[in-house]
CSV table of C-alpha atoms and ligand atoms in Angstrom, one decimal:
chain,number,residue,atom,x,y,z
G,1,UNK,CA,96.8,94.2,112.8
G,2,UNK,CA,93.6,95.5,112.9
G,3,UNK,CA,89.8,93.5,112.1
G,4,UNK,CA,86.3,94.7,112.5
G,5,UNK,CA,83.5,92.7,113.9
G,6,UNK,CA,82.9,91.1,110.8
G,7,UNK,CA,86.2,90.0,110.3
G,8,UNK,CA,87.7,92.1,108.0
G,9,UNK,CA,91.7,93.0,108.1
G,10,UNK,CA,91.7,97.5,108.6
G,11,UNK,CA,94.9,98.5,106.8
G,12,UNK,CA,93.4,101.8,104.9
G,13,UNK,CA,92.7,105.4,106.2
G,14,UNK,CA,91.3,107.6,104.3
G,15,UNK,CA,91.8,111.2,106.3
G,16,UNK,CA,90.2,114.7,105.1
G,17,UNK,CA,92.6,117.0,106.2
G,18,UNK,CA,90.2,119.8,105.6
G,19,UNK,CA,86.8,121.3,104.5
G,20,UNK,CA,87.7,124.3,102.5
G,21,UNK,CA,87.5,124.1,99.2
G,22,UNK,CA,88.5,126.2,96.5
G,23,UNK,CA,85.7,124.9,93.5
G,24,UNK,CA,82.1,123.8,94.1
G,25,UNK,CA,80.9,120.9,93.1
G,26,UNK,CA,77.1,120.5,92.7
G,27,UNK,CA,76.8,116.8,94.3
G,28,UNK,CA,79.6,118.0,96.9
G,29,UNK,CA,78.3,121.3,98.8
G,30,UNK,CA,76.3,124.4,97.7
G,31,UNK,CA,77.2,127.2,95.9
G,32,UNK,CA,76.9,129.8,99.0
G,33,UNK,CA,76.8,129.4,102.7
G,34,UNK,CA,78.4,127.2,103.7
G,35,UNK,CA,80.4,126.8,107.5
G,36,UNK,CA,83.4,126.4,107.2
G,37,UNK,CA,84.3,124.2,110.5
G,38,UNK,CA,86.6,126.9,112.4
G,39,UNK,CA,90.2,126.3,111.9
G,40,UNK,CA,91.0,126.1,116.1
G,41,UNK,CA,89.0,122.9,115.4
G,42,UNK,CA,90.9,120.9,112.5
G,43,UNK,CA,93.3,118.6,112.8
G,44,UNK,CA,96.5,120.1,113.6
G,45,UNK,CA,100.0,119.1,112.2
G,46,UNK,CA,101.6,117.0,115.0
G,47,UNK,CA,98.2,115.7,115.9
G,48,UNK,CA,97.8,114.3,112.5
G,49,UNK,CA,100.7,113.1,112.6
G,50,UNK,CA,100.4,111.3,116.7
G,51,UNK,CA,97.9,109.2,115.1
G,52,UNK,CA,99.5,108.2,112.0
G,53,UNK,CA,101.9,106.5,113.8
G,54,UNK,CA,99.7,105.2,116.4
G,55,UNK,CA,97.4,103.8,113.7
G,56,UNK,CA,99.8,103.0,111.2
G,57,UNK,CA,101.2,100.8,115.0
G,58,UNK,CA,98.3,98.8,115.1
G,59,UNK,CA,98.0,98.1,111.1
G,60,UNK,CA,97.2,100.6,109.0
G,61,UNK,CA,99.3,100.5,106.0
G,62,UNK,CA,97.6,102.8,103.6
G,63,UNK,CA,96.9,106.4,103.9
G,64,UNK,CA,94.5,108.5,101.6
G,65,UNK,CA,94.8,112.8,101.7
G,66,UNK,CA,91.8,114.2,100.5
G,67,UNK,CA,89.3,116.9,101.3
G,68,UNK,CA,87.1,119.3,100.7
G,69,UNK,CA,90.8,120.7,98.2
G,70,UNK,CA,93.8,119.6,100.3
G,71,UNK,CA,95.8,121.6,98.4
G,72,UNK,CA,94.2,124.5,100.1
G,73,UNK,CA,96.1,123.3,103.8
G,74,UNK,CA,99.1,125.6,103.5
G,75,UNK,CA,102.6,123.2,104.4
G,76,UNK,CA,100.7,120.5,102.8
G,77,UNK,CA,103.4,118.8,101.0
G,78,UNK,CA,105.2,118.6,104.0
G,79,UNK,CA,103.2,116.7,105.8
G,80,UNK,CA,102.8,114.0,103.8
G,81,UNK,CA,106.3,114.0,103.8
G,82,UNK,CA,106.1,113.9,107.5
G,83,UNK,CA,103.9,110.9,106.9
G,84,UNK,CA,105.5,109.1,104.2
G,85,UNK,CA,109.3,108.9,106.7
G,86,UNK,CA,106.6,106.3,109.0
G,87,UNK,CA,108.2,103.4,108.7
G,88,UNK,CA,104.6,102.1,108.8
G,89,UNK,CA,103.5,102.9,105.7
G,90,UNK,CA,103.8,101.8,102.5
G,91,UNK,CA,101.7,104.2,100.4
G,92,UNK,CA,100.1,107.6,100.4
G,93,UNK,CA,97.7,108.4,97.8
G,94,UNK,CA,95.8,111.4,96.8
G,95,UNK,CA,92.6,112.5,96.0
G,96,UNK,CA,92.5,116.1,94.2
G,97,UNK,CA,90.7,117.9,91.5
G,98,UNK,CA,93.8,119.5,90.3
G,99,UNK,CA,93.4,123.1,90.1
G,100,UNK,CA,96.5,124.4,92.5
G,101,UNK,CA,98.7,120.9,91.9
G,102,UNK,CA,100.7,121.8,88.4
G,103,UNK,CA,103.5,122.9,89.8
G,104,UNK,CA,103.0,120.3,92.8
G,105,UNK,CA,103.4,117.6,90.9
G,106,UNK,CA,107.6,117.2,90.1
G,107,UNK,CA,107.7,117.4,94.4
G,108,UNK,CA,104.6,114.9,94.1
G,109,UNK,CA,107.5,110.9,93.9
G,110,UNK,CA,110.2,113.0,96.6
G,111,UNK,CA,107.3,113.7,99.5
G,112,UNK,CA,105.9,109.8,98.8
G,113,UNK,CA,102.6,109.7,97.1
G,114,UNK,CA,102.4,107.4,94.7
G,115,UNK,CA,99.7,107.7,93.0
G,116,UNK,CA,96.4,110.6,92.9
G,117,UNK,CA,92.6,110.3,91.8
G,118,UNK,CA,91.4,113.7,90.5
G,119,UNK,CA,88.3,114.4,90.1
G,120,UNK,CA,87.2,115.7,86.5
G,121,UNK,CA,83.7,115.3,85.7
G,122,UNK,CA,83.5,116.6,82.6
G,123,UNK,CA,86.1,117.2,79.2
G,124,UNK,CA,83.9,120.3,78.7
G,125,UNK,CA,85.4,123.6,79.9
G,126,UNK,CA,81.3,124.5,79.7
G,127,UNK,CA,80.3,121.3,81.7
G,128,UNK,CA,83.3,121.9,83.6
G,129,UNK,CA,81.9,125.4,84.4
G,130,UNK,CA,78.6,124.7,85.5
G,131,UNK,CA,79.1,122.0,87.4
G,132,UNK,CA,81.9,122.7,89.6
G,133,UNK,CA,80.6,126.7,90.0
G,134,UNK,CA,84.6,127.7,88.3
G,135,UNK,CA,86.3,128.4,85.6
G,136,UNK,CA,89.2,125.7,85.7
G,137,UNK,CA,88.9,122.7,83.2
G,138,UNK,CA,92.0,124.1,82.0
G,139,UNK,CA,94.3,124.1,86.3
G,140,UNK,CA,93.2,120.2,86.3
G,141,UNK,CA,94.4,119.3,82.4
G,142,UNK,CA,97.6,121.1,82.5
G,143,UNK,CA,97.8,118.3,85.9
G,144,UNK,CA,96.8,115.8,84.8
G,145,UNK,CA,99.4,116.3,82.1
G,146,UNK,CA,101.6,116.7,84.0
G,147,UNK,CA,101.0,113.4,86.1
G,148,UNK,CA,101.5,111.5,82.9
G,149,UNK,CA,104.7,112.8,83.0
G,150,UNK,CA,106.5,112.6,86.3
G,151,UNK,CA,104.7,108.9,85.9
G,152,UNK,CA,102.4,108.7,88.5
G,153,UNK,CA,99.3,106.4,88.6
G,154,UNK,CA,96.8,108.3,88.2
G,155,UNK,CA,93.1,108.1,88.1
G,156,UNK,CA,90.2,109.6,87.3
G,157,UNK,CA,86.8,110.4,89.5
G,158,UNK,CA,84.1,111.1,87.2
G,159,UNK,CA,81.0,111.1,89.2
G,160,UNK,CA,78.0,110.7,86.2
G,161,UNK,CA,75.0,112.4,86.2
G,162,UNK,CA,71.6,112.8,84.7
G,163,UNK,CA,71.1,115.8,82.2
G,164,UNK,CA,74.9,117.2,82.9
G,165,UNK,CA,76.9,115.3,82.2
G,166,UNK,CA,75.9,111.7,80.5
G,167,UNK,CA,77.9,113.7,77.2
G,168,UNK,CA,81.3,112.6,78.2
G,169,UNK,CA,81.3,108.5,79.4
G,170,UNK,CA,82.6,107.8,76.0
G,171,UNK,CA,85.0,110.9,75.4
G,172,UNK,CA,86.0,110.4,78.9
G,173,UNK,CA,86.4,107.2,77.5
G,174,UNK,CA,89.2,107.9,74.5
G,175,UNK,CA,90.6,109.4,76.7
G,176,UNK,CA,92.1,105.4,77.6
G,177,UNK,CA,92.8,104.8,74.0
G,178,UNK,CA,96.7,106.8,74.4
G,179,UNK,CA,96.8,107.4,77.9
G,180,UNK,CA,98.1,105.7,80.6
G,181,UNK,CA,95.8,105.8,83.5
G,182,UNK,CA,91.6,104.7,84.4
G,183,UNK,CA,88.8,106.6,84.8
G,184,UNK,CA,85.9,106.1,87.4
G,185,UNK,CA,82.2,106.2,86.7
G,186,UNK,CA,81.3,107.4,90.8
G,187,UNK,CA,76.9,107.0,91.3
G,188,UNK,CA,76.2,110.3,92.6
G,189,UNK,CA,76.1,110.3,96.7
G,190,UNK,CA,73.9,112.3,98.7
G,191,UNK,CA,76.3,114.0,100.2
G,192,UNK,CA,75.7,117.0,99.3
G,193,UNK,CA,75.3,119.8,101.9
G,194,UNK,CA,71.8,119.5,101.1
G,195,UNK,CA,70.6,115.8,100.4
G,196,UNK,CA,68.7,112.9,98.0
G,197,UNK,CA,67.3,114.6,94.9
G,198,UNK,CA,65.6,113.7,93.0
G,199,UNK,CA,67.8,112.7,89.2
G,200,UNK,CA,70.4,110.3,92.1
G,201,UNK,CA,69.6,106.9,91.3
G,202,UNK,CA,69.5,107.2,87.4
G,203,UNK,CA,72.8,106.3,86.7
G,204,UNK,CA,73.4,103.5,88.8
G,205,UNK,CA,76.0,101.2,87.7
G,206,UNK,CA,74.0,98.8,86.0
G,207,UNK,CA,73.1,101.1,83.0
G,208,UNK,CA,76.1,103.5,83.0
G,209,UNK,CA,77.8,100.3,82.1
G,210,UNK,CA,75.2,99.5,80.2
G,211,UNK,CA,75.4,103.5,78.5
G,212,UNK,CA,79.3,101.7,77.9
G,213,UNK,CA,78.4,98.3,76.6
G,214,UNK,CA,76.3,100.4,73.3
G,215,UNK,CA,79.6,102.1,72.1
G,216,UNK,CA,82.1,99.0,73.3
G,217,UNK,CA,80.4,96.0,73.0
G,218,UNK,CA,83.6,94.6,73.3
G,219,UNK,CA,84.7,95.8,77.2
G,220,UNK,CA,86.6,93.4,78.3
G,221,UNK,CA,86.4,93.2,82.2
G,222,UNK,CA,89.6,94.1,84.4
G,223,UNK,CA,90.8,90.9,87.3
G,224,UNK,CA,90.0,93.7,90.2
G,225,UNK,CA,92.3,94.0,94.1
G,226,UNK,CA,91.1,92.4,96.5
G,227,UNK,CA,89.2,95.1,98.0
G,228,UNK,CA,88.9,97.4,94.7
G,229,UNK,CA,85.5,99.9,95.5
G,230,UNK,CA,85.7,99.8,91.3
G,231,UNK,CA,84.9,97.1,88.6
G,232,UNK,CA,87.0,97.1,85.7
G,233,UNK,CA,86.9,97.1,82.3
G,234,UNK,CA,89.7,97.6,79.1
G,235,UNK,CA,88.9,98.8,75.5
G,236,UNK,CA,90.7,96.4,73.9
G,237,UNK,CA,93.6,98.1,72.5
G,238,UNK,CA,93.3,100.6,74.6
G,239,UNK,CA,96.1,102.0,77.2
G,240,UNK,CA,94.2,102.9,80.1
G,241,UNK,CA,91.4,101.3,81.3
G,242,UNK,CA,87.9,102.6,83.3
G,243,UNK,CA,85.3,101.7,86.3
G,244,UNK,CA,82.8,101.8,87.7
G,245,UNK,CA,82.2,102.1,91.4
G,246,UNK,CA,78.4,101.6,92.2
G,247,UNK,CA,79.1,104.5,95.7
G,248,UNK,CA,75.6,104.6,95.8
G,249,UNK,CA,74.5,101.1,95.9
G,250,UNK,CA,77.1,100.3,97.5
G,251,UNK,CA,78.0,96.4,96.1
G,252,UNK,CA,81.9,96.5,97.6
G,253,UNK,CA,80.9,96.5,101.5
G,254,UNK,CA,82.1,92.9,101.8
G,255,UNK,CA,85.5,93.5,101.8
G,256,UNK,CA,85.9,97.2,103.4
G,257,UNK,CA,89.1,97.9,104.8
G,258,UNK,CA,88.9,101.2,105.4
G,259,UNK,CA,88.2,104.2,107.8
G,260,UNK,CA,87.7,107.5,107.8
G,261,UNK,CA,88.6,110.8,109.9
G,262,UNK,CA,87.5,113.6,109.2
G,263,UNK,CA,88.8,117.4,108.8
G,264,UNK,CA,87.8,117.1,112.7
G,265,UNK,CA,89.1,114.8,113.6
G,266,UNK,CA,85.6,112.4,113.5
G,267,UNK,CA,86.7,109.5,113.5
G,268,UNK,CA,84.2,106.7,110.4
G,269,UNK,CA,84.6,103.2,110.2
G,270,UNK,CA,81.6,103.8,106.9
G,271,UNK,CA,81.2,107.0,105.0
G,272,UNK,CA,77.0,105.8,105.5
G,273,UNK,CA,78.0,106.4,109.4
G,274,UNK,CA,77.1,109.7,111.7
G,275,UNK,CA,81.2,109.1,112.9
G,276,UNK,CA,81.5,107.1,116.1
G,277,UNK,CA,84.2,108.9,118.2
G,278,UNK,CA,86.1,111.9,118.3
G,279,UNK,CA,89.9,111.8,118.1
G,280,UNK,CA,90.6,115.4,117.9
G,281,UNK,CA,88.6,116.1,120.9
G,282,UNK,CA,90.8,112.6,123.4
G,283,UNK,CA,93.7,114.0,122.7
G,284,UNK,CA,93.1,117.2,123.2
G,285,UNK,CA,91.2,115.6,127.3
G,286,UNK,CA,95.4,113.6,127.3
G,287,UNK,CA,93.8,111.1,126.0
G,288,UNK,CA,97.4,108.0,125.5
G,289,UNK,CA,98.1,106.3,123.1
G,290,UNK,CA,96.3,103.5,125.5
G,291,UNK,CA,93.0,105.3,124.9
G,292,UNK,CA,93.2,105.5,121.4
G,293,UNK,CA,93.9,102.4,120.6
G,294,UNK,CA,90.9,101.4,123.5
G,295,UNK,CA,88.8,104.0,121.5
G,296,UNK,CA,89.4,102.3,117.3
G,297,UNK,CA,88.9,98.2,118.7
G,298,UNK,CA,86.1,99.6,120.3
G,299,UNK,CA,84.7,101.0,117.0
G,300,UNK,CA,85.6,98.1,114.8
G,301,UNK,CA,84.2,96.0,117.2
G,302,UNK,CA,80.8,96.9,116.7
G,303,UNK,CA,81.5,98.1,113.2
G,304,UNK,CA,78.3,98.2,111.0
G,305,UNK,CA,78.4,94.9,108.3
G,306,UNK,CA,77.3,97.1,105.2
G,307,UNK,CA,76.4,101.0,103.8
G,308,UNK,CA,73.0,100.4,104.2
G,309,UNK,CA,73.1,99.4,107.8
G,310,UNK,CA,75.7,102.2,109.0
G,311,UNK,CA,72.8,104.7,107.3
G,312,UNK,CA,70.1,103.1,109.3
G,313,UNK,CA,72.0,103.4,112.8
G,314,UNK,CA,72.7,107.3,112.0
G,315,UNK,CA,71.2,108.0,115.0
G,316,UNK,CA,70.2,112.0,111.9
G,317,UNK,CA,68.6,110.1,109.8
G,318,UNK,CA,69.2,112.5,106.6
G,319,UNK,CA,72.2,112.8,104.7
G,320,UNK,CA,72.9,115.9,103.8
G,321,UNK,CA,76.1,116.5,104.4
G,322,UNK,CA,79.7,117.2,102.5
G,323,UNK,CA,81.5,115.1,100.6
G,324,UNK,CA,84.4,117.8,101.8
G,325,UNK,CA,83.6,117.6,105.2
G,326,UNK,CA,84.2,114.2,104.3
G,327,UNK,CA,86.4,112.9,101.9
G,328,UNK,CA,85.0,111.0,99.9
V,401,LIG,N1,88.6,117.9,95.9
V,401,LIG,C1,89.3,116.9,96.2
V,401,LIG,C2,88.3,116.7,94.6
V,401,LIG,O1,87.3,116.6,94.3
V,401,LIG,O2,89.6,115.6,94.2
V,401,LIG,C3,89.0,115.4,97.0
V,401,LIG,C4,87.6,115.6,97.6
V,401,LIG,S1,86.5,115.2,97.0
V,401,LIG,C5,84.5,115.3,98.7
V,401,LIG,C6,86.7,113.6,96.8
V,401,LIG,C7,85.8,112.8,96.3
V,401,LIG,O3,84.7,112.8,96.2
V,401,LIG,C8,86.3,113.3,94.6
V,401,LIG,O4,86.2,112.8,93.6
V,401,LIG,C9,84.3,113.4,94.8
V,401,LIG,O5,84.0,114.0,93.0
V,401,LIG,C10,83.4,113.0,95.1
V,401,LIG,N2,82.3,112.8,95.6
V,401,LIG,C11,82.4,114.2,95.8
V,401,LIG,N3,80.8,114.1,96.6
V,401,LIG,C12,79.9,113.2,95.6
V,401,LIG,C13,79.2,112.6,95.9
V,401,LIG,N4,78.2,113.3,96.6
V,401,LIG,N5,78.4,111.6,95.4
V,401,LIG,C14,79.3,110.9,94.7
V,401,LIG,N6,81.1,111.3,95.1
V,401,LIG,C15,81.3,112.2,95.2
V,402,LIG,FE1,85.4,120.1,96.2
V,402,LIG,FE2,85.9,118.0,95.8
V,402,LIG,FE3,84.1,118.8,96.8
V,402,LIG,FE4,84.8,119.7,94.2
V,402,LIG,S1,84.4,117.0,95.5
V,402,LIG,S2,83.7,120.4,96.1
V,402,LIG,S3,86.0,120.3,94.5
V,402,LIG,S4,86.1,119.3,97.6
C-alpha cells in the first residue's frame, strides 16, 4: 500500500498520454503558438505499461487516462486493453473531449473502461465554438448519446466561466432530468498556457451553488464518495445528478488519493506542484523497479499537505502551464 506523509492512502493514478489536442479550449490553451513536446519525449506504450504494472504492485488500483486528447494518440484502445490486463488495476476511467470517440464507444467496455468524463462547456453551438475555438458540438453530443446507449457511467465536466457559459448552468442541470448522468461544474483554474486572469475567481463554488439554488430551491445534497472531488446534489424527480468541484478553492485536498504523470513522465503528487521527478528519464537511464519504487515512495514521503502548499513550494511560482500538459 502507498501512503503519503499525511497518512493518506494513494491508489489512483491519473495519466496524461499526450499534450496534443484537436480543440483549443480557452481555459486550457492559447489558440496559436503551442509548443507540443517532441514525440520522442512522450512516454512510450511500453514505458506506460511497465510503470502501471509497478504502481499496481505497490497499491495503485485505479487509472484515469487523460491528456491532451487521449484518442489523438494512435493505438490508444490497445494501450487501454493492455492496462486492463494488469490484475491489480481494477478500474480504468477516461477523460475526453468526445470529438473522436463516437465510433470507439461500443468497444469501451470490452477494453475495460468503467466510466467516462466528457468535457462539455456549452450546449449552445455558438458558445461551444467560442469556448473551444472549434465547431464540434455535434460530435460531442453523438458521443454523449452513444455512452448512454452503451450504459457507460458518464459525467459531464463543465468549466464555469464568467460572461461565457453562465447561461448553460441551468440547461446542463436540465440534462439530468431524463439522462442518467452527472454534470459537474468546475471552478476555472489558471492552467491555460497564460496564467491567472481577472475573471478567474468570479464563479467559485459558493456562487455557482447560489445561482442554481435560485432556480432550484429544493435541491437535495447527496452522500459523497470518500475521495470525491465534487460536492453532489440532485433535483427531486430528476434521474441524474450534479456536482460542484472547487478546483481553484481546493476544498478536497484533505482526502486526496491521487498522483499524476504528465505525457513526458513527470510525476506530480499534486495538480498544483511543479513536478517531483521524471520517471521516463529514470527509466531511460536504466533504473530498476526498485529504483523507481524508491523515487515514488520518496516523493510521497514529502508530499505537500494541500494544493496551496504545493503551489507555494513551486520553484516557478507562476502557474501558466496548459492543463493539456497535466491532464486535469
Ligand atoms: N482533452 C480531454 C478533455 O477535454 O476532456 C482531456 C484533457 S482536459 C485537460 C481534462 C479536463 O481538464 C477537462 O475536463 C477540462 O475541462 C479540464 N480543464 C482544462 N483546463 C482547465 C482549467 N483551466 N480549469 C479547470 N478545468 C480545466
Ligand atoms: Fe483539449 Fe481538453 Fe484542453 Fe479542451 S480541455 S483544449 S479538449 S485538452
